[in-house]
Amino acid sequence: MEKNKFEVRQILKSKKFWFTSFLIAWAAALQGHIMWLQRQDSFKKKFGDHKQDAGSEEGAENQYFSNS
């Protein structure tokens, strides 16, 4: 039991352990971000871009009021 504690302490003090942990966490976050971007793109393809729709509505309103 004492030997296991010593090994765990040694591992936690190791810079390689922390660098590897950080690298794995960074890669997982990057993959999650890319998946989120893909979901955003697929949503825009399915329902259209809100900014483009809002711009076309504003253009239609401006055209209506300028003709009156």
Coordinates of N, CA, C and O in Angstrom, one line a residue, residues 12 14 38 50:
L12 N 2.2 12.4 -9.9 CA 1.6 13.7 -9.8 C 2.7 14.8 -9.9 O 2.4 15.9 -10.3
S14 N 5.3 14.6 -11.8 CA 6.0 14.5 -13.1 C 5.4 15.6 -14.0 O 4.2 15.7 -14.2
Q38 N -19.8 22.5 -36.7 CA -20.5 21.7 -37.7 C -22.0 21.7 -37.5 O -22.8 21.8 -38.4
H50 N -29.9 33.7 -40.2 CA -30.8 34.7 -39.6 C -30.4 36.1 -40.1 O -31.3 36.9 -40.4

